[in-house]
Every structure is written in structure tokens, then in C-alpha cells.
Short mmCIF file of C-alpha atoms and ligand atoms in Angstrom, two decimals:
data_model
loop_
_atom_site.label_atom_id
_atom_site.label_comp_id
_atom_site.label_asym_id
_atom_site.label_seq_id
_atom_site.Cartn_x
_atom_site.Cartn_y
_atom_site.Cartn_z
CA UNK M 1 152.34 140.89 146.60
CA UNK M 2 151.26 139.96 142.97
CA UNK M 3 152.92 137.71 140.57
CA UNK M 4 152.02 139.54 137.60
CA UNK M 5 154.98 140.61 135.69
CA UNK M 6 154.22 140.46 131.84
CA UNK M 7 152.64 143.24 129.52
CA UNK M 8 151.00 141.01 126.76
CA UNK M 9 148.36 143.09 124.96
CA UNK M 10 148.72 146.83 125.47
CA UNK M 11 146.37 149.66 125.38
CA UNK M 12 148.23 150.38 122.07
CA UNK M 13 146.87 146.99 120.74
CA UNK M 14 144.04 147.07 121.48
CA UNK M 15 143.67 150.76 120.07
CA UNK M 16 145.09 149.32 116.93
CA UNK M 17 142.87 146.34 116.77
CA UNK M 18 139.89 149.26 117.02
CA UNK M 19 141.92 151.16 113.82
CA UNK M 20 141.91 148.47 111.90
CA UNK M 21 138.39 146.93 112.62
CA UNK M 22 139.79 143.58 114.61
CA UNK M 23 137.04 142.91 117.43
CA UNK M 24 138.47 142.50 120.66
CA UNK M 25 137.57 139.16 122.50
CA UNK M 26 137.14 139.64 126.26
CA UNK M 27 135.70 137.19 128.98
CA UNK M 28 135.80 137.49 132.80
CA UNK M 29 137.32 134.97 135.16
CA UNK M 30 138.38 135.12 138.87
CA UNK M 31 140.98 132.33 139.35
CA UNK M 32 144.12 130.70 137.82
CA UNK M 33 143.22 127.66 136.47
CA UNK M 34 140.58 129.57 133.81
CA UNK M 35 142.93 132.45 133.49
CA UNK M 36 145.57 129.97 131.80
CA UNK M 37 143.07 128.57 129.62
CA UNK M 38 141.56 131.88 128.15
CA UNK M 39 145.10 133.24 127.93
CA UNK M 40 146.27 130.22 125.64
CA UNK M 41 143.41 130.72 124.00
CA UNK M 42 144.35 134.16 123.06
CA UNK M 43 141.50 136.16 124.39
CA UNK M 44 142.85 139.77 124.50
CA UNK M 45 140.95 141.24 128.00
CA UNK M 46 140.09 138.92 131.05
CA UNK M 47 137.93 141.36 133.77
CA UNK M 48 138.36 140.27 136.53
CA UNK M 49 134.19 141.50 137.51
CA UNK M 50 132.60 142.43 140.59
CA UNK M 51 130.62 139.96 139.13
CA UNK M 52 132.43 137.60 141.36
CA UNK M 53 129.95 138.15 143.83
CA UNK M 54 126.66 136.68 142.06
CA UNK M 55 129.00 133.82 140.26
CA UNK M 56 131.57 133.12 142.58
CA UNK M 57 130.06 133.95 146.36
CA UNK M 58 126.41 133.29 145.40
CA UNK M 59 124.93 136.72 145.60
CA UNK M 60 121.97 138.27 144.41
CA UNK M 61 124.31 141.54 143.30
CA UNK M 62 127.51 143.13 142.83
CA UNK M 63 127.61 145.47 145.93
CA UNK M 64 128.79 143.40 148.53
CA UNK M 65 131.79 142.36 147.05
CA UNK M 66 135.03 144.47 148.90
CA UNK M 67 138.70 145.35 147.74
CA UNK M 68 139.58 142.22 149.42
CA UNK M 69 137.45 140.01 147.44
CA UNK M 70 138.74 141.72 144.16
CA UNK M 71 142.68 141.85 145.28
CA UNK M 72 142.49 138.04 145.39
CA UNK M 73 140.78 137.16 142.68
CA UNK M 74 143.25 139.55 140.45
CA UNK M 75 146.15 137.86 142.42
CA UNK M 76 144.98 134.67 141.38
CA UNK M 77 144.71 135.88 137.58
CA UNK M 78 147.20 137.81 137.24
CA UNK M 79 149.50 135.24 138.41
CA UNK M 80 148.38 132.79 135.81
CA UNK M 81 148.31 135.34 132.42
CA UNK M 82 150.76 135.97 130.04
CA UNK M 83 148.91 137.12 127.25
CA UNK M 84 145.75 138.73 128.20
CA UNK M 85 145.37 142.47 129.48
CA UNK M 86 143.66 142.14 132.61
CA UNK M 87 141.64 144.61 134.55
CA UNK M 88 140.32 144.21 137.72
CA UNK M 89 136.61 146.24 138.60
CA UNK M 90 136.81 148.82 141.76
CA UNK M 91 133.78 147.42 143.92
CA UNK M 92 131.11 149.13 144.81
CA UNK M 93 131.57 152.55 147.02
CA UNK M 94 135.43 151.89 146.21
CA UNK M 95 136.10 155.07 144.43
CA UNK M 96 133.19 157.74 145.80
CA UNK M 97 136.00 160.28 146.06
CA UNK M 98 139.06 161.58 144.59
CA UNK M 99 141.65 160.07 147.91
CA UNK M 100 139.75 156.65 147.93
CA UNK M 101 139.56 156.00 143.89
CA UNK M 102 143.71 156.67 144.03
CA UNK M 103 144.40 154.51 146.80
CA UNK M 104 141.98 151.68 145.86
CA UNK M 105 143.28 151.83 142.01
CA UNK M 106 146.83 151.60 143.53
CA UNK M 107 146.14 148.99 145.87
CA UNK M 108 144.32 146.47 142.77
CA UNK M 109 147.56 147.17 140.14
CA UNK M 110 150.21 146.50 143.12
CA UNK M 111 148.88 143.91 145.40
CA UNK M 112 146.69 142.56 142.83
CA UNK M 113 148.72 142.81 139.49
CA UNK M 114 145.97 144.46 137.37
CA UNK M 115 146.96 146.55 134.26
CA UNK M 116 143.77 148.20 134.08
CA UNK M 117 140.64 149.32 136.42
CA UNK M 118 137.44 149.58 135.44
CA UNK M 119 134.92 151.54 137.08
CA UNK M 120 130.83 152.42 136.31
CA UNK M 121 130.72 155.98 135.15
CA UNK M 122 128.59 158.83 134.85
CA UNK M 123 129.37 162.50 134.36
CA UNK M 124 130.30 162.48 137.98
CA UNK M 125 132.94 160.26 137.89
CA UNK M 126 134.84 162.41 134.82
CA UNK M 127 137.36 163.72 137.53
CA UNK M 128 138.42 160.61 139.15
CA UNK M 129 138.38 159.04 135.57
CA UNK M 130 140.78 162.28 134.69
CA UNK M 131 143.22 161.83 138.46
CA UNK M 132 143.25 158.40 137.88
CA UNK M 133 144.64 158.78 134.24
CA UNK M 134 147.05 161.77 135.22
CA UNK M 135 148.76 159.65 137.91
CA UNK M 136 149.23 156.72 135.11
CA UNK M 137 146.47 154.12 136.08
CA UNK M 138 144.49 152.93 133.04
CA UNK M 139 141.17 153.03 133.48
CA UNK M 140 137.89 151.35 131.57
CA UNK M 141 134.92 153.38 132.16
CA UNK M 142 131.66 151.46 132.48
CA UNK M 143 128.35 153.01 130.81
CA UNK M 144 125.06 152.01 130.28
CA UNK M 145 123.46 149.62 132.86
CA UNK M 146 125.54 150.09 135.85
CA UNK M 147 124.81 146.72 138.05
CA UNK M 148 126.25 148.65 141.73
CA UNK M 149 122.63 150.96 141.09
CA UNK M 150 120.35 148.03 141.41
CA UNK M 151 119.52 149.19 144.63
CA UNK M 152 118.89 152.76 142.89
CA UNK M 153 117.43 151.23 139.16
CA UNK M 154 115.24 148.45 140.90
CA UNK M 155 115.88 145.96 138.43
CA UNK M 156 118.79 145.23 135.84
CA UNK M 157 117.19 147.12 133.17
CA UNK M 158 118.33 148.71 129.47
CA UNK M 159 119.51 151.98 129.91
CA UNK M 160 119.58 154.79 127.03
CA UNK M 161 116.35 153.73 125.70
CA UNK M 162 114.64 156.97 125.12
CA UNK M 163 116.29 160.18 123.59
CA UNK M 164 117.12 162.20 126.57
CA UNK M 165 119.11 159.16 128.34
CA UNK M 166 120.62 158.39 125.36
CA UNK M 167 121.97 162.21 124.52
CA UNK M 168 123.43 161.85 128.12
CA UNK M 169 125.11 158.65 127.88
CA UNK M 170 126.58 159.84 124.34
CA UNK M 171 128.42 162.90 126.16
CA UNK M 172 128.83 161.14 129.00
CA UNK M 173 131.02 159.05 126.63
CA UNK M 174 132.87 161.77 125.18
CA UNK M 175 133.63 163.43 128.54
CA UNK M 176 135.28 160.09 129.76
CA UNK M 177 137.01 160.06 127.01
CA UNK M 178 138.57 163.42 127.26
CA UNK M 179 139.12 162.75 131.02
CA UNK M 180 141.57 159.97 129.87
CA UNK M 181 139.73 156.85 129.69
CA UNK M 182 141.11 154.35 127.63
CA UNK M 183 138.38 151.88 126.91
CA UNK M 184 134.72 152.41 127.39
CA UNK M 185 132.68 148.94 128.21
CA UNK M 186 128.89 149.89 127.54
CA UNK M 187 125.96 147.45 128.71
CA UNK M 188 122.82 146.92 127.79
CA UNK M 189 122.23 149.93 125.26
CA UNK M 190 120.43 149.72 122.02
CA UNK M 191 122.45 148.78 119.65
CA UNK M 192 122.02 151.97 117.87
CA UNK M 193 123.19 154.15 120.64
CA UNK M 194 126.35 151.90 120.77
CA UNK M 195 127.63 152.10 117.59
CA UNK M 196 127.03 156.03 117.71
CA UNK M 197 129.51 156.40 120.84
CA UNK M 198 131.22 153.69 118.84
CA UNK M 199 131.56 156.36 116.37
CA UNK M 200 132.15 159.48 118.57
CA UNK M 201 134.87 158.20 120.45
CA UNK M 202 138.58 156.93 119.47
CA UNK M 203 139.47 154.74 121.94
CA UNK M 204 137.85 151.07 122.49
CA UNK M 205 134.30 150.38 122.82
CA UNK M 206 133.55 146.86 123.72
CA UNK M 207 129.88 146.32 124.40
CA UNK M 208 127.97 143.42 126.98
CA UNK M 209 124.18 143.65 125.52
CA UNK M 210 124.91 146.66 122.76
CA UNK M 211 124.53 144.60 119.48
CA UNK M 212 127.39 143.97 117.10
CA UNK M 213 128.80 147.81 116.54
CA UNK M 214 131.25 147.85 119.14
CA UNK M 215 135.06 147.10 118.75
CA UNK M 216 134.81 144.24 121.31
CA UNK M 217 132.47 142.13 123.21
CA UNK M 218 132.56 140.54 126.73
CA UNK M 219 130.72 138.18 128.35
CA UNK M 220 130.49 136.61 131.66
CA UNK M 221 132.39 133.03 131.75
CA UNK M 222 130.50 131.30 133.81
CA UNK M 223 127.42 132.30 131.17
CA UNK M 224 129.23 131.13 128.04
CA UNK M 225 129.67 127.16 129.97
CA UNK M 226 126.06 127.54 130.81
CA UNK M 227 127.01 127.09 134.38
CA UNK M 228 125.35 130.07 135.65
CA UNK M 229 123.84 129.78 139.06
CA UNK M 230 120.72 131.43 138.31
CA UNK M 231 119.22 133.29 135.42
CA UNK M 232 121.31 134.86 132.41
CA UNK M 233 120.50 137.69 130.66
CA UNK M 234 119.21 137.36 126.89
CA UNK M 235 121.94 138.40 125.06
CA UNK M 236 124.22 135.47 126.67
CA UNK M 237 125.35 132.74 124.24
CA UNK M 238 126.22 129.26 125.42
CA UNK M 239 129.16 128.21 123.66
CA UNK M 240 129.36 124.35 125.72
CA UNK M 241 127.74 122.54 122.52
CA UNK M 242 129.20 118.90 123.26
CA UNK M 243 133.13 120.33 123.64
CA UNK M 244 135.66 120.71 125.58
CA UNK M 245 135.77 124.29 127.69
CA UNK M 246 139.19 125.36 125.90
CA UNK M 247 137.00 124.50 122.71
CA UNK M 248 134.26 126.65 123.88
CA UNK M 249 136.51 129.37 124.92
CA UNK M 250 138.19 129.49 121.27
CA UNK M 251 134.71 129.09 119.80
CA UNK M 252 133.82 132.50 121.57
CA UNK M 253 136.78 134.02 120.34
CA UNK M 254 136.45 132.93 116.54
CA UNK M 255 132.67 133.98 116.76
CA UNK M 256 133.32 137.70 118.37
CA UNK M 257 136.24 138.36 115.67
CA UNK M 258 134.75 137.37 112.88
CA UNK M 259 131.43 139.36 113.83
CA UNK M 260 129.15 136.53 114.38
CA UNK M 261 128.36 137.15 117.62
CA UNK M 262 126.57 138.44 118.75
CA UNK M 263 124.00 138.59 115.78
O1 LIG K 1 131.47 142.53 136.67
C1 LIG K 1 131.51 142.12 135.50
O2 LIG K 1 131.81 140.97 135.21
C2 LIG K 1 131.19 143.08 134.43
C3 LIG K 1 130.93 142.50 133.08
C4 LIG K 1 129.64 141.80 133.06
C5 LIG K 1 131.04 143.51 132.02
O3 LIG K 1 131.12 144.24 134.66
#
């Protein structure tokens, strides 16, 4: 059974930090020891990611990681935060239908102590986004580049870049958000296109790879030590500039809040 007990930030924070223009600081991590220190640090989201499996187990994607895999690592995170909202992702194939998104949603806020889910989106997943919601399970809807397609996109590529895609991934946006999503985490979009949904929507918008419009920013931890096995995308910043990692971790925090990252 999981630990996790607290409520730290709420939904209603963080939906007043978007009101009144604070940036919301977010990081992943997948065990206790670097939950603690980005929860004293005061960063208000810690994902736990699917991408656990490229940083953590070595992969070369998201998709093999299982409910297992994610259950633990939130257990392990969960147990360890007092501060921090945490959500946990649904892995890949986790939440293809109605029956299996409700059970596996269940299963990571009980056994795993998450707060929030987050899931990748499109206009197909509106409904579960909307059952999930109506049975009380927070969810974060992911847009944009959705890394469980790699198999389907053939590379991790920008998404929204030309004006049809872009039209789609705005209503696609608005739909979740009328479905009863209560952040929206958008990757690797132009800029432009982020700060429009940004704009169209009134809940949280916190963008990986969508220039400096959104109400948040996230990053993967492992990318901001520079300890990344493998490549990391452009828009990474390494914040391990002869510190400490709790000096890094605040560094990312002051930077995202007062808008200077990313630039
Ligand atoms: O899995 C993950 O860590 C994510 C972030 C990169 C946004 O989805």
C-alpha cells in the first residue's frame, strides 16, 4: 500500500499560480531520495514519467514500461513528498478503453499514492479524460509529441508544425478541457501554438519544448544533472554548473519562475 498521505500543492494552487501569472516549476523523478530533495526545494509537480524506462531501465522508449514499473516508482515518491503534487503517467496501452483507464488510474492513486495521472491525449481519449474526471481522479492530459507513438511517428519529432495539425491540437485542447482535465502538459509545439492553447484554455498549461508562454515548465531530471544516458533533446538545460544537485534543483526553480528559462 502507499505511504502517501499529505495534500501539499492542490489543483487549486496551481490554478491560482496560472491566475496570477506564477510559473509552475515541475521536474520528474522516480525514487525517494530525489523526491525529498525537489520537495525541499519547493518544486510544485514531480511526474513521476514513463520516462523511467529510457532513464531508469535503459530503454530506447517509453512503451515497455508496465503498471508495475510505474506503481513502484510512485510508491517510492510518494512516500518521500510532502510538498510537491505528484502525478504518476499511465504507461503505454494502460488506458485503451473506458474499464482499463478506471482500474489502472485507481490502481496508481491507491497502491501508488499519486494525486494526479497523466495520460497522452488526442480527441480520442476526451471520454476517458471525461470518466476519469467524473469518478474524481485528476487527470493531466498530454498533447503535442506523444513519446508511446514512436513506433507510429518514426522519430521524436515537433508536432503542430503546420496549420492543419496545429487547428487540431488547439481543439483538441479545448475538448480535454471540457472533458475535465485539469492540467494540460504540451511537448514539443511551436511556441506560438502554445501560448495560443495557453490562451484558450483556463486550467494549467505547462509546456516541455513549447517556448516560454506556458504557465509551467518541466523537464526531465536526469537531463537538468547532465546525467542523461544518451542524447537530450535541444531544449534541455543543464543546470550542474560546478554545484551541488539541491543547488541545481533550486537553480531550475528560480530560472522557470522568474521566466528565464527557457529563453
Ligand atoms: O515521461 C515523462 O517524463 C514525460 C515528461 C518528459 C513530460 O512525459
Amino acid at each position: 500500500m502507499s505511504s502517501q498521505s499529505h495534500l501539499g500543492i492542490t489543483i487549486k494552487q496551481l490554478k491560482n499560480m496560472r491566475d496570477n501569472n506564477e510559473k509552475i516549476a515541475c521536474l520528474t523523478a522516480y525514487d525517494a531520495a530525489f523526491a525529498k530533495l525537489l520537495d525541499h526545494a519547493g518544486m510544485d509537480i514531480i511526474l513521476v514519467g514513463d520516462s523511467l524506462g529510457m532513464v531508469i531501465q535503459g530503454h530506447a522508449s517509453t512503451v515497455s514500461v508496465t503498471m508495475e514499473d510505474i506503481i513502484y516508482h510512485t510508491m517510492c515518491v510518494a512516500s518521500s513528498t510532502t510538498h510537491s503534487l505528484v502525478i504518476s503517467d499511465m504507461p503505454f496501452m494502460s488506458y485503451s478503453n473506458i474499464d482499463s483507464a478506471l482500474h489502472n488510474a485507481t490502481r496508481l492513486m491507491q497502491e501508488g499514492g499519486a494525486q494526479m495521472v497523466k495520460l497522452e491525449a488526442t480527441q480520442r481519449q476526451t471520454e476517458i479524460v471525461a470518466e476519469l474526471s467524473e469518478c474524481g481522479i485528476p487527470v493531466c492530459a498530454h498533447l503535442g509529441l506523444r513519446p508511446q507513438y514512436i513506433h507510429k511517428l518514426g522519430g521524436y519529432h515537433s508536432q503542430g508544425t503546420d496549420a492543419d495539425s496545429a487547428k487540431e491540437l488547439l481543439l483538441t485542447s479545448t475538448a480535454l478541457e471540457q472533458a475535465g482535465a485539469d492540467i494540460l502538459l504540451v511537448e514539443c509545439i511551436p511556441s506560438q501554438l502554445a501560448a495560443e492553447i495557453t490562451k484558450a484554455v483556463n486550467i494549467p498549461v505547462i509546456g516541455i519544448g513549447a517556448g516560454k508562454d506556458c504557465d509551467g515548465q518541466i523537464l526531465v531530471l536526469q537531463d537538468i544533472l547532465g546525467i542523461t544516458p544518451g542524447k537530450t533533446p535541444p531544449f534541455v538545460k543543464n543546470y550542474m554548473q560546478n554545484c551541488s544537485i539541491q543547488e541545481a534543483v533550486k537553480n531550475y526553480i528560480k530560472e522557470v519562475k522568474s521566466g528565464a528559462f527557457p529563453v
